[in-house]
PDB file of C-alpha atoms in Angstrom:
ATOM      1  CA  MET T   1       0.002   0.092  -0.094  1.00  0.00           C
ATOM      2  CA  LYS T   2       2.973   2.336   0.855  1.00  0.00           C
ATOM      3  CA  LYS T   3       4.532   1.703  -2.466  1.00  0.00           C
ATOM      4  CA  PHE T   4       1.229   2.338  -4.333  1.00  0.00           C
ATOM      5  CA  PHE T   5       0.662   5.501  -2.416  1.00  0.00           C
ATOM      6  CA  SER T   6       4.128   6.637  -3.294  1.00  0.00           C
ATOM      7  CA  ILE T   7       3.621   6.107  -7.006  1.00  0.00           C
ATOM      8  CA  LEU T   8       0.053   7.784  -6.863  1.00  0.00           C
ATOM      9  CA  MET T   9       1.674  10.842  -5.196  1.00  0.00           C
ATOM     10  CA  ALA T  10       4.508  11.013  -7.781  1.00  0.00           C
ATOM     11  CA  THR T  11       2.029  10.642 -10.649  1.00  0.00           C
ATOM     12  CA  ALA T  12      -0.173  13.536  -9.218  1.00  0.00           C
ATOM     13  CA  PHE T  13       2.874  15.729  -8.829  1.00  0.00           C
ATOM     14  CA  VAL T  14       3.900  15.083 -12.430  1.00  0.00           C
ATOM     15  CA  PHE T  15       0.442  15.681 -13.652  1.00  0.00           C
ATOM     16  CA  SER T  16       0.347  19.030 -11.948  1.00  0.00           C
ATOM     17  CA  ILE T  17       3.609  20.154 -13.461  1.00  0.00           C
ATOM     18  CA  SER T  18       2.361  18.859 -16.843  1.00  0.00           C
ATOM     19  CA  CYS T  19      -0.797  21.029 -16.715  1.00  0.00           C
ATOM     20  CA  LYS T  20       1.103  24.085 -15.752  1.00  0.00           C
ATOM     21  CA  SER T  21       3.452  23.704 -18.557  1.00  0.00           C
ATOM     22  CA  THR T  22       1.071  24.224 -21.213  1.00  0.00           C
ATOM     23  CA  LYS T  23       0.717  27.883 -19.978  1.00  0.00           C
ATOM     24  CA  THR T  24       4.332  28.616 -20.160  1.00  0.00           C
ATOM     25  CA  GLY T  25       6.311  30.232 -23.032  1.00  0.00           C
ATOM     26  CA  SER T  26       3.635  31.357 -25.349  1.00  0.00           C
ATOM     27  CA  SER T  27       5.153  34.755 -25.772  1.00  0.00           C
ATOM     28  CA  ALA T  28       8.705  33.401 -26.360  1.00  0.00           C
ATOM     29  CA  GLY T  29      10.406  33.558 -29.873  1.00  0.00           C
ATOM     30  CA  LEU T  30      12.058  30.658 -31.577  1.00  0.00           C
ATOM     31  CA  ASN T  31      14.703  29.235 -29.405  1.00  0.00           C
ATOM     32  CA  GLN T  32      14.150  31.774 -26.731  1.00  0.00           C
ATOM     33  CA  LEU T  33      12.559  31.644 -23.343  1.00  0.00           C
ATOM     34  CA  SER T  34       9.816  33.834 -22.160  1.00  0.00           C
ATOM     35  CA  LYS T  35      10.101  35.966 -18.915  1.00  0.00           C
ATOM     36  CA  GLN T  36       7.752  33.474 -17.141  1.00  0.00           C
ATOM     37  CA  GLU T  37       9.917  30.443 -18.287  1.00  0.00           C
ATOM     38  CA  LYS T  38      13.071  32.220 -17.036  1.00  0.00           C
ATOM     39  CA  GLU T  39      11.506  32.853 -13.706  1.00  0.00           C
ATOM     40  CA  GLU T  40      10.425  29.368 -13.328  1.00  0.00           C
ATOM     41  CA  GLY T  41      13.964  27.989 -14.127  1.00  0.00           C
ATOM     42  CA  TRP T  42      13.916  26.908 -17.598  1.00  0.00           C
ATOM     43  CA  VAL T  43      17.135  26.906 -19.745  1.00  0.00           C
ATOM     44  CA  LEU T  44      17.809  26.482 -23.383  1.00  0.00           C
ATOM     45  CA  LEU T  45      19.611  23.516 -24.551  1.00  0.00           C
ATOM     46  CA  PHE T  46      20.055  24.927 -28.047  1.00  0.00           C
ATOM     47  CA  ASP T  47      20.521  28.606 -28.793  1.00  0.00           C
ATOM     48  CA  GLY T  48      19.532  28.227 -32.352  1.00  0.00           C
ATOM     49  CA  LYS T  49      23.071  29.500 -33.651  1.00  0.00           C
ATOM     50  CA  THR T  50      25.712  27.122 -32.344  1.00  0.00           C
ATOM     51  CA  SER T  51      26.253  23.649 -31.055  1.00  0.00           C
ATOM     52  CA  GLU T  52      27.286  24.823 -27.540  1.00  0.00           C
ATOM     53  CA  GLY T  53      26.228  22.203 -25.089  1.00  0.00           C
ATOM     54  CA  TRP T  54      26.291  19.288 -27.403  1.00  0.00           C
ATOM     55  CA  ARG T  55      28.872  16.764 -28.759  1.00  0.00           C
ATOM     56  CA  GLY T  56      28.855  13.505 -30.448  1.00  0.00           C
ATOM     57  CA  ASN T  57      28.317  10.246 -28.472  1.00  0.00           C
ATOM     58  CA  ASN T  58      31.684   8.829 -27.648  1.00  0.00           C
ATOM     59  CA  LYS T  59      33.236  11.777 -29.343  1.00  0.00           C
ATOM     60  CA  ASP T  60      35.036  14.979 -28.186  1.00  0.00           C
ATOM     61  CA  HIS T  61      33.487  17.117 -30.880  1.00  0.00           C
ATOM     62  CA  PHE T  62      30.219  17.983 -32.519  1.00  0.00           C
ATOM     63  CA  PRO T  63      29.974  15.687 -35.563  1.00  0.00           C
ATOM     64  CA  THR T  64      29.930  16.993 -39.177  1.00  0.00           C
ATOM     65  CA  GLY T  65      26.792  14.806 -39.963  1.00  0.00           C
ATOM     66  CA  TRP T  66      24.826  17.453 -38.041  1.00  0.00           C
ATOM     67  CA  GLU T  67      24.541  21.193 -38.949  1.00  0.00           C
ATOM     68  CA  ILE T  68      22.818  24.309 -37.467  1.00  0.00           C
ATOM     69  CA  VAL T  69      20.617  25.809 -40.131  1.00  0.00           C
ATOM     70  CA  ASP T  70      17.430  28.111 -39.966  1.00  0.00           C
ATOM     71  CA  GLY T  71      17.498  28.052 -36.253  1.00  0.00           C
ATOM     72  CA  THR T  72      17.432  24.144 -36.192  1.00  0.00           C
ATOM     73  CA  LEU T  73      19.639  21.310 -35.185  1.00  0.00           C
ATOM     74  CA  HIS T  74      19.701  19.286 -38.494  1.00  0.00           C
ATOM     75  CA  CYS T  75      20.757  15.627 -38.884  1.00  0.00           C
ATOM     76  CA  LYS T  76      21.719  15.303 -42.609  1.00  0.00           C
ATOM     77  CA  SER T  77      20.589  12.209 -44.432  1.00  0.00           C
ATOM     78  CA  SER T  78      23.389   9.876 -45.150  1.00  0.00           C
ATOM     79  CA  GLY T  79      21.536   8.077 -47.840  1.00  0.00           C
ATOM     80  CA  GLN T  80      22.578   4.831 -46.093  1.00  0.00           C
ATOM     81  CA  GLY T  81      20.259   4.523 -43.340  1.00  0.00           C
ATOM     82  CA  GLU T  82      21.761   3.359 -40.056  1.00  0.00           C
ATOM     83  CA  ALA T  83      25.176   3.064 -41.733  1.00  0.00           C
ATOM     84  CA  GLY T  84      25.253   6.813 -41.101  1.00  0.00           C
ATOM     85  CA  ALA T  85      27.529   9.529 -42.424  1.00  0.00           C
ATOM     86  CA  ARG T  86      31.301   9.547 -42.077  1.00  0.00           C
ATOM     87  CA  ASP T  87      31.396  11.702 -39.181  1.00  0.00           C
ATOM     88  CA  GLY T  88      27.832  11.246 -37.948  1.00  0.00           C
ATOM     89  CA  GLY T  89      26.240   9.606 -34.814  1.00  0.00           C
ATOM     90  CA  ASP T  90      23.947  10.573 -32.024  1.00  0.00           C
ATOM     91  CA  ILE T  91      24.497  13.891 -30.342  1.00  0.00           C
ATOM     92  CA  ILE T  92      24.293  14.170 -26.504  1.00  0.00           C
ATOM     93  CA  THR T  93      24.246  16.942 -23.980  1.00  0.00           C
ATOM     94  CA  THR T  94      27.452  17.816 -22.244  1.00  0.00           C
ATOM     95  CA  LYS T  95      25.484  17.825 -18.836  1.00  0.00           C
ATOM     96  CA  GLU T  96      23.488  15.122 -17.160  1.00  0.00           C
ATOM     97  CA  TYR T  97      20.003  15.309 -15.788  1.00  0.00           C
ATOM     98  CA  SER T  98      17.917  13.405 -13.264  1.00  0.00           C
ATOM     99  CA  ASN T  99      14.533  14.996 -12.346  1.00  0.00           C
ATOM    100  CA  PHE T 100      13.487  17.236 -15.377  1.00  0.00           C
ATOM    101  CA  HIS T 101      10.982  18.621 -17.687  1.00  0.00           C
ATOM    102  CA  LEU T 102      12.204  18.558 -21.198  1.00  0.00           C
ATOM    103  CA  LYS T 103      10.481  20.250 -24.149  1.00  0.00           C
ATOM    104  CA  ILE T 104      11.494  19.813 -27.830  1.00  0.00           C
ATOM    105  CA  GLU T 105      10.064  20.500 -31.353  1.00  0.00           C
ATOM    106  CA  TRP T 106      10.823  17.970 -34.184  1.00  0.00           C
ATOM    107  CA  LYS T 107      10.292  17.561 -37.876  1.00  0.00           C
ATOM    108  CA  ILE T 108      11.084  14.483 -39.893  1.00  0.00           C
ATOM    109  CA  ALA T 109      11.615  13.917 -43.486  1.00  0.00           C
ATOM    110  CA  GLU T 110       9.564  11.598 -45.630  1.00  0.00           C
ATOM    111  CA  GLY T 111      10.317   8.042 -44.645  1.00  0.00           C
ATOM    112  CA  GLY T 112      12.520   9.177 -41.739  1.00  0.00           C
ATOM    113  CA  ASN T 113      13.422   7.836 -38.390  1.00  0.00           C
ATOM    114  CA  SER T 114      15.149   9.319 -35.333  1.00  0.00           C
ATOM    115  CA  GLY T 115      14.697   9.441 -31.492  1.00  0.00           C
ATOM    116  CA  ILE T 116      14.981  11.409 -28.370  1.00  0.00           C
ATOM    117  CA  PHE T 117      16.870   9.622 -25.439  1.00  0.00           C
ATOM    118  CA  TYR T 118      16.986  10.509 -21.890  1.00  0.00           C
ATOM    119  CA  LEU T 119      18.894   9.188 -18.776  1.00  0.00           C
ATOM    120  CA  GLY T 120      21.629   7.866 -20.987  1.00  0.00           C
ATOM    121  CA  LYS T 121      25.108   6.844 -20.152  1.00  0.00           C
ATOM    122  CA  GLU T 122      28.024   6.882 -22.481  1.00  0.00           C
ATOM    123  CA  HIS T 123      29.656   3.485 -22.781  1.00  0.00           C
ATOM    124  CA  GLU T 124      32.790   3.058 -25.050  1.00  0.00           C
ATOM    125  CA  GLY T 125      31.726   1.469 -28.378  1.00  0.00           C
ATOM    126  CA  TRP T 126      28.032   1.538 -27.666  1.00  0.00           C
ATOM    127  CA  PRO T 127      25.339   3.684 -29.246  1.00  0.00           C
ATOM    128  CA  ILE T 128      23.263   5.527 -26.629  1.00  0.00           C
ATOM    129  CA  TYR T 129      20.252   3.359 -27.211  1.00  0.00           C
ATOM    130  CA  LYS T 130      21.941   0.526 -25.361  1.00  0.00           C
ATOM    131  CA  THR T 131      21.616   2.437 -22.214  1.00  0.00           C
ATOM    132  CA  ALA T 132      18.669   4.998 -22.576  1.00  0.00           C
ATOM    133  CA  PRO T 133      14.996   5.030 -22.909  1.00  0.00           C
ATOM    134  CA  GLU T 134      13.782   6.671 -26.298  1.00  0.00           C
ATOM    135  CA  LEU T 135      10.863   8.633 -27.248  1.00  0.00           C
ATOM    136  CA  GLN T 136      10.250   7.668 -30.812  1.00  0.00           C
ATOM    137  CA  VAL T 137      10.581  10.275 -33.884  1.00  0.00           C
ATOM    138  CA  LEU T 138       9.130   8.623 -37.030  1.00  0.00           C
ATOM    139  CA  ASP T 139       7.208   9.174 -40.242  1.00  0.00           C
ATOM    140  CA  ASN T 140       4.458   6.884 -39.232  1.00  0.00           C
ATOM    141  CA  GLU T 141       2.924   6.795 -42.692  1.00  0.00           C
ATOM    142  CA  ARG T 142       6.056   5.588 -44.646  1.00  0.00           C
ATOM    143  CA  HIS T 143       8.780   4.210 -42.366  1.00  0.00           C
ATOM    144  CA  PRO T 144       8.470   0.386 -41.793  1.00  0.00           C
ATOM    145  CA  ASP T 145       9.134   0.565 -38.200  1.00  0.00           C
ATOM    146  CA  ALA T 146       5.620   1.742 -37.666  1.00  0.00           C
ATOM    147  CA  LEU T 147       4.381  -1.772 -38.598  1.00  0.00           C
ATOM    148  CA  LEU T 148       6.896  -3.483 -36.273  1.00  0.00           C
ATOM    149  CA  GLY T 149       6.949  -3.977 -32.622  1.00  0.00           C
ATOM    150  CA  LYS T 150       3.715  -4.423 -30.745  1.00  0.00           C
ATOM    151  CA  ASP T 151       0.494  -2.500 -30.904  1.00  0.00           C
ATOM    152  CA  GLY T 152       2.294   0.504 -32.376  1.00  0.00           C
ATOM    153  CA  ASN T 153       5.019   0.950 -29.854  1.00  0.00           C
ATOM    154  CA  ARG T 154       7.348   1.917 -32.456  1.00  0.00           C
ATOM    155  CA  LYS T 155       5.425   4.938 -33.724  1.00  0.00           C
ATOM    156  CA  ALA T 156       5.994   8.632 -32.953  1.00  0.00           C
ATOM    157  CA  GLY T 157       5.830   9.658 -29.367  1.00  0.00           C
ATOM    158  CA  SER T 158       5.972   5.950 -28.092  1.00  0.00           C
ATOM    159  CA  LEU T 159       8.549   4.656 -25.408  1.00  0.00           C
ATOM    160  CA  TYR T 160      10.327   2.757 -28.290  1.00  0.00           C
ATOM    161  CA  ASP T 161       9.588  -0.877 -28.478  1.00  0.00           C
ATOM    162  CA  LEU T 162       7.866  -0.803 -25.006  1.00  0.00           C
ATOM    163  CA  ILE T 163       4.833   1.354 -24.763  1.00  0.00           C
ATOM    164  CA  PRO T 164       2.791   2.798 -27.623  1.00  0.00           C
ATOM    165  CA  ALA T 165       1.763   6.450 -27.682  1.00  0.00           C
ATOM    166  CA  LYS T 166      -1.943   6.655 -27.114  1.00  0.00           C
ATOM    167  CA  PRO T 167      -3.497   8.648 -28.599  1.00  0.00           C
ATOM    168  CA  GLN T 168      -1.440   8.449 -31.706  1.00  0.00           C
ATOM    169  CA  ASN T 169      -1.454  12.221 -32.675  1.00  0.00           C
ATOM    170  CA  ALA T 170       1.793  12.946 -34.623  1.00  0.00           C
ATOM    171  CA  ASN T 171       1.698  15.392 -37.399  1.00  0.00           C
ATOM    172  CA  PRO T 172       2.663  14.194 -40.862  1.00  0.00           C
ATOM    173  CA  ALA T 173       6.341  14.085 -42.149  1.00  0.00           C
ATOM    174  CA  GLY T 174       7.400  17.755 -42.900  1.00  0.00           C
ATOM    175  CA  GLU T 175       5.400  19.315 -40.158  1.00  0.00           C
ATOM    176  CA  TRP T 176       6.468  20.154 -36.563  1.00  0.00           C
ATOM    177  CA  ASN T 177       5.562  18.258 -33.619  1.00  0.00           C
ATOM    178  CA  THR T 178       6.020  19.443 -29.939  1.00  0.00           C
ATOM    179  CA  VAL T 179       6.940  16.762 -27.382  1.00  0.00           C
ATOM    180  CA  GLU T 180       7.739  16.763 -23.667  1.00  0.00           C
ATOM    181  CA  VAL T 181       9.458  14.235 -21.342  1.00  0.00           C
ATOM    182  CA  ILE T 182       8.775  14.684 -17.503  1.00  0.00           C
ATOM    183  CA  CYS T 183      10.805  12.637 -15.317  1.00  0.00           C
ATOM    184  CA  TYR T 184      10.606  12.748 -11.578  1.00  0.00           C
ATOM    185  CA  ASP T 185      11.814  10.133  -9.221  1.00  0.00           C
ATOM    186  CA  GLY T 186      11.157   7.249 -11.534  1.00  0.00           C
ATOM    187  CA  THR T 187       7.726   8.569 -12.964  1.00  0.00           C
ATOM    188  CA  VAL T 188       8.077   9.314 -16.604  1.00  0.00           C
ATOM    189  CA  VAL T 189       5.566  10.985 -18.885  1.00  0.00           C
ATOM    190  CA  HIS T 190       5.685  11.658 -22.731  1.00  0.00           C
ATOM    191  CA  LYS T 191       3.542  14.362 -24.030  1.00  0.00           C
ATOM    192  CA  GLN T 192       2.949  14.857 -27.767  1.00  0.00           C
ATOM    193  CA  ASN T 193       1.347  17.840 -29.334  1.00  0.00           C
ATOM    194  CA  GLY T 194      -0.187  18.697 -25.996  1.00  0.00           C
ATOM    195  CA  GLU T 195      -1.703  15.381 -25.028  1.00  0.00           C
ATOM    196  CA  THR T 196      -0.178  12.770 -22.348  1.00  0.00           C
ATOM    197  CA  VAL T 197       0.456   9.724 -24.650  1.00  0.00           C
ATOM    198  CA  VAL T 198       2.817   7.577 -22.392  1.00  0.00           C
ATOM    199  CA  GLU T 199       3.278   7.215 -18.632  1.00  0.00           C
ATOM    200  CA  TYR T 200       5.299   4.643 -16.869  1.00  0.00           C
ATOM    201  CA  HIS T 201       7.493   4.080 -13.848  1.00  0.00           C
ATOM    202  CA  LEU T 202      11.154   3.015 -13.754  1.00  0.00           C
ATOM    203  CA  TRP T 203      12.719   0.361 -11.652  1.00  0.00           C
ATOM    204  CA  THR T 204       9.503  -1.199 -10.616  1.00  0.00           C
ATOM    205  CA  ASP T 205       8.656  -5.077 -10.991  1.00  0.00           C
ATOM    206  CA  ASP T 206       6.207  -4.112 -13.825  1.00  0.00           C
ATOM    207  CA  TRP T 207       9.101  -2.246 -15.477  1.00  0.00           C
ATOM    208  CA  LYS T 208      11.457  -5.072 -15.316  1.00  0.00           C
ATOM    209  CA  GLU T 209       8.832  -7.431 -16.659  1.00  0.00           C
ATOM    210  CA  LEU T 210       8.161  -5.128 -19.475  1.00  0.00           C
ATOM    211  CA  VAL T 211      11.777  -4.681 -20.623  1.00  0.00           C
ATOM    212  CA  ALA T 212      12.306  -8.516 -20.185  1.00  0.00           C
ATOM    213  CA  GLY T 213       9.780  -9.117 -22.878  1.00  0.00           C
ATOM    214  CA  SER T 214      11.547  -6.669 -25.347  1.00  0.00           C
ATOM    215  CA  LYS T 215      14.658  -6.734 -27.554  1.00  0.00           C
ATOM    216  CA  PHE T 216      16.664  -4.755 -25.011  1.00  0.00           C
ATOM    217  CA  PRO T 217      18.031  -7.497 -22.766  1.00  0.00           C
ATOM    218  CA  GLY T 218      19.638  -8.860 -26.021  1.00  0.00           C
ATOM    219  CA  LEU T 219      21.540  -5.610 -26.592  1.00  0.00           C
ATOM    220  CA  ASN T 220      22.378  -5.000 -22.792  1.00  0.00           C
ATOM    221  CA  PRO T 221      21.472  -7.500 -20.160  1.00  0.00           C
ATOM    222  CA  ASP T 222      21.376  -4.703 -17.601  1.00  0.00           C
ATOM    223  CA  TRP T 223      19.236  -2.286 -19.775  1.00  0.00           C
ATOM    224  CA  ALA T 224      16.372  -2.293 -17.301  1.00  0.00           C
ATOM    225  CA  ASP T 225      18.523  -0.689 -14.730  1.00  0.00           C
ATOM    226  CA  VAL T 226      18.212   2.841 -16.205  1.00  0.00           C
ATOM    227  CA  ALA T 227      20.481   5.260 -14.632  1.00  0.00           C
ATOM    228  CA  LYS T 228      18.975   7.782 -12.211  1.00  0.00           C
ATOM    229  CA  GLU T 229      21.043  10.659 -14.040  1.00  0.00           C
ATOM    230  CA  GLY T 230      22.181  10.756 -17.667  1.00  0.00           C
ATOM    231  CA  VAL T 231      22.436  12.718 -20.723  1.00  0.00           C
ATOM    232  CA  ILE T 232      19.740  13.857 -23.202  1.00  0.00           C
ATOM    233  CA  ALA T 233      20.457  12.525 -26.813  1.00  0.00           C
ATOM    234  CA  LEU T 234      19.172  13.133 -30.359  1.00  0.00           C
ATOM    235  CA  GLN T 235      19.500  10.226 -32.712  1.00  0.00           C
ATOM    236  CA  ASP T 236      21.219   9.992 -36.042  1.00  0.00           C
ATOM    237  CA  HIS T 237      19.392   7.223 -37.933  1.00  0.00           C
ATOM    238  CA  GLY T 238      20.614   8.296 -41.216  1.00  0.00           C
ATOM    239  CA  ASP T 239      17.623  10.484 -42.121  1.00  0.00           C
ATOM    240  CA  ASP T 240      16.950  14.157 -42.355  1.00  0.00           C
ATOM    241  CA  VAL T 241      15.432  15.275 -39.132  1.00  0.00           C
ATOM    242  CA  TRP T 242      15.347  18.740 -37.591  1.00  0.00           C
ATOM    243  CA  PHE T 243      15.010  19.852 -33.821  1.00  0.00           C
ATOM    244  CA  ARG T 244      14.518  23.191 -32.229  1.00  0.00           C
ATOM    245  CA  ASN T 245      13.146  25.035 -29.222  1.00  0.00           C
ATOM    246  CA  ILE T 246      14.922  22.685 -27.036  1.00  0.00           C
ATOM    247  CA  LYS T 247      14.640  23.534 -23.288  1.00  0.00           C
ATOM    248  CA  ILE T 248      14.727  21.916 -19.926  1.00  0.00           C
ATOM    249  CA  LYS T 249      13.802  22.658 -16.277  1.00  0.00           C
ATOM    250  CA  GLU T 250      15.456  20.701 -13.581  1.00  0.00           C
ATOM    251  CA  MET T 251      13.152  19.542 -10.669  1.00  0.00           C
ATOM    252  CA  ASN T 252      15.654  18.667  -7.992  1.00  0.00           C
ATOM    253  CA  TYR T 253      13.626  19.995  -5.028  1.00  0.00           C
TER     254      TYR T 253
END
């Protein structure tokens, strides 16, 4: 009963934060913070002009497979899918986060695939997906991943290969989507275009059972033991994808 009550309280807290978030930032420009957001502790993770605060996963620099263009972080298509560009790969924040509220806008090219990772840990020789949960970024209409997995758990907004986004409300390829990840003491929420589409709880028995039935133990036998603090990452899946208005508020009360 105590465990259930703790989860219920955490869920109520995250829901409260989520509701308040829809009222913030309405007057802010592209890649900027409103006065209210600044007062509430939001910070930009991308200034729209430079790669400051980002570098390649397992790299000491920002990879040339990415560029800053028209106020966006753009992953350039390699034409080879996951084989990637010569100096491509996922990009990660130079800072780690534990309890946070993250907001990002993304746009994908036709047939494109990408992802937003959180609580990730660098491991030499490993892509970030071997340690981090993923909010899926996808062209649901054209990319075959939308037809794989279970019950649509590889469609946009989903916790990739684990929990489908419901409702599935992603905009089509070429249009902007707004997503949020709220993470607080193991309670995690995905929001997509203003609606809560995923909610789950890390490190619980239900979580371990869910992961055990997925592909992740085959990639990393300790994958279910997600770190309590880690990087935010944007995926290079070999396709054109754009990100902007990336901002975060830490909730370490």
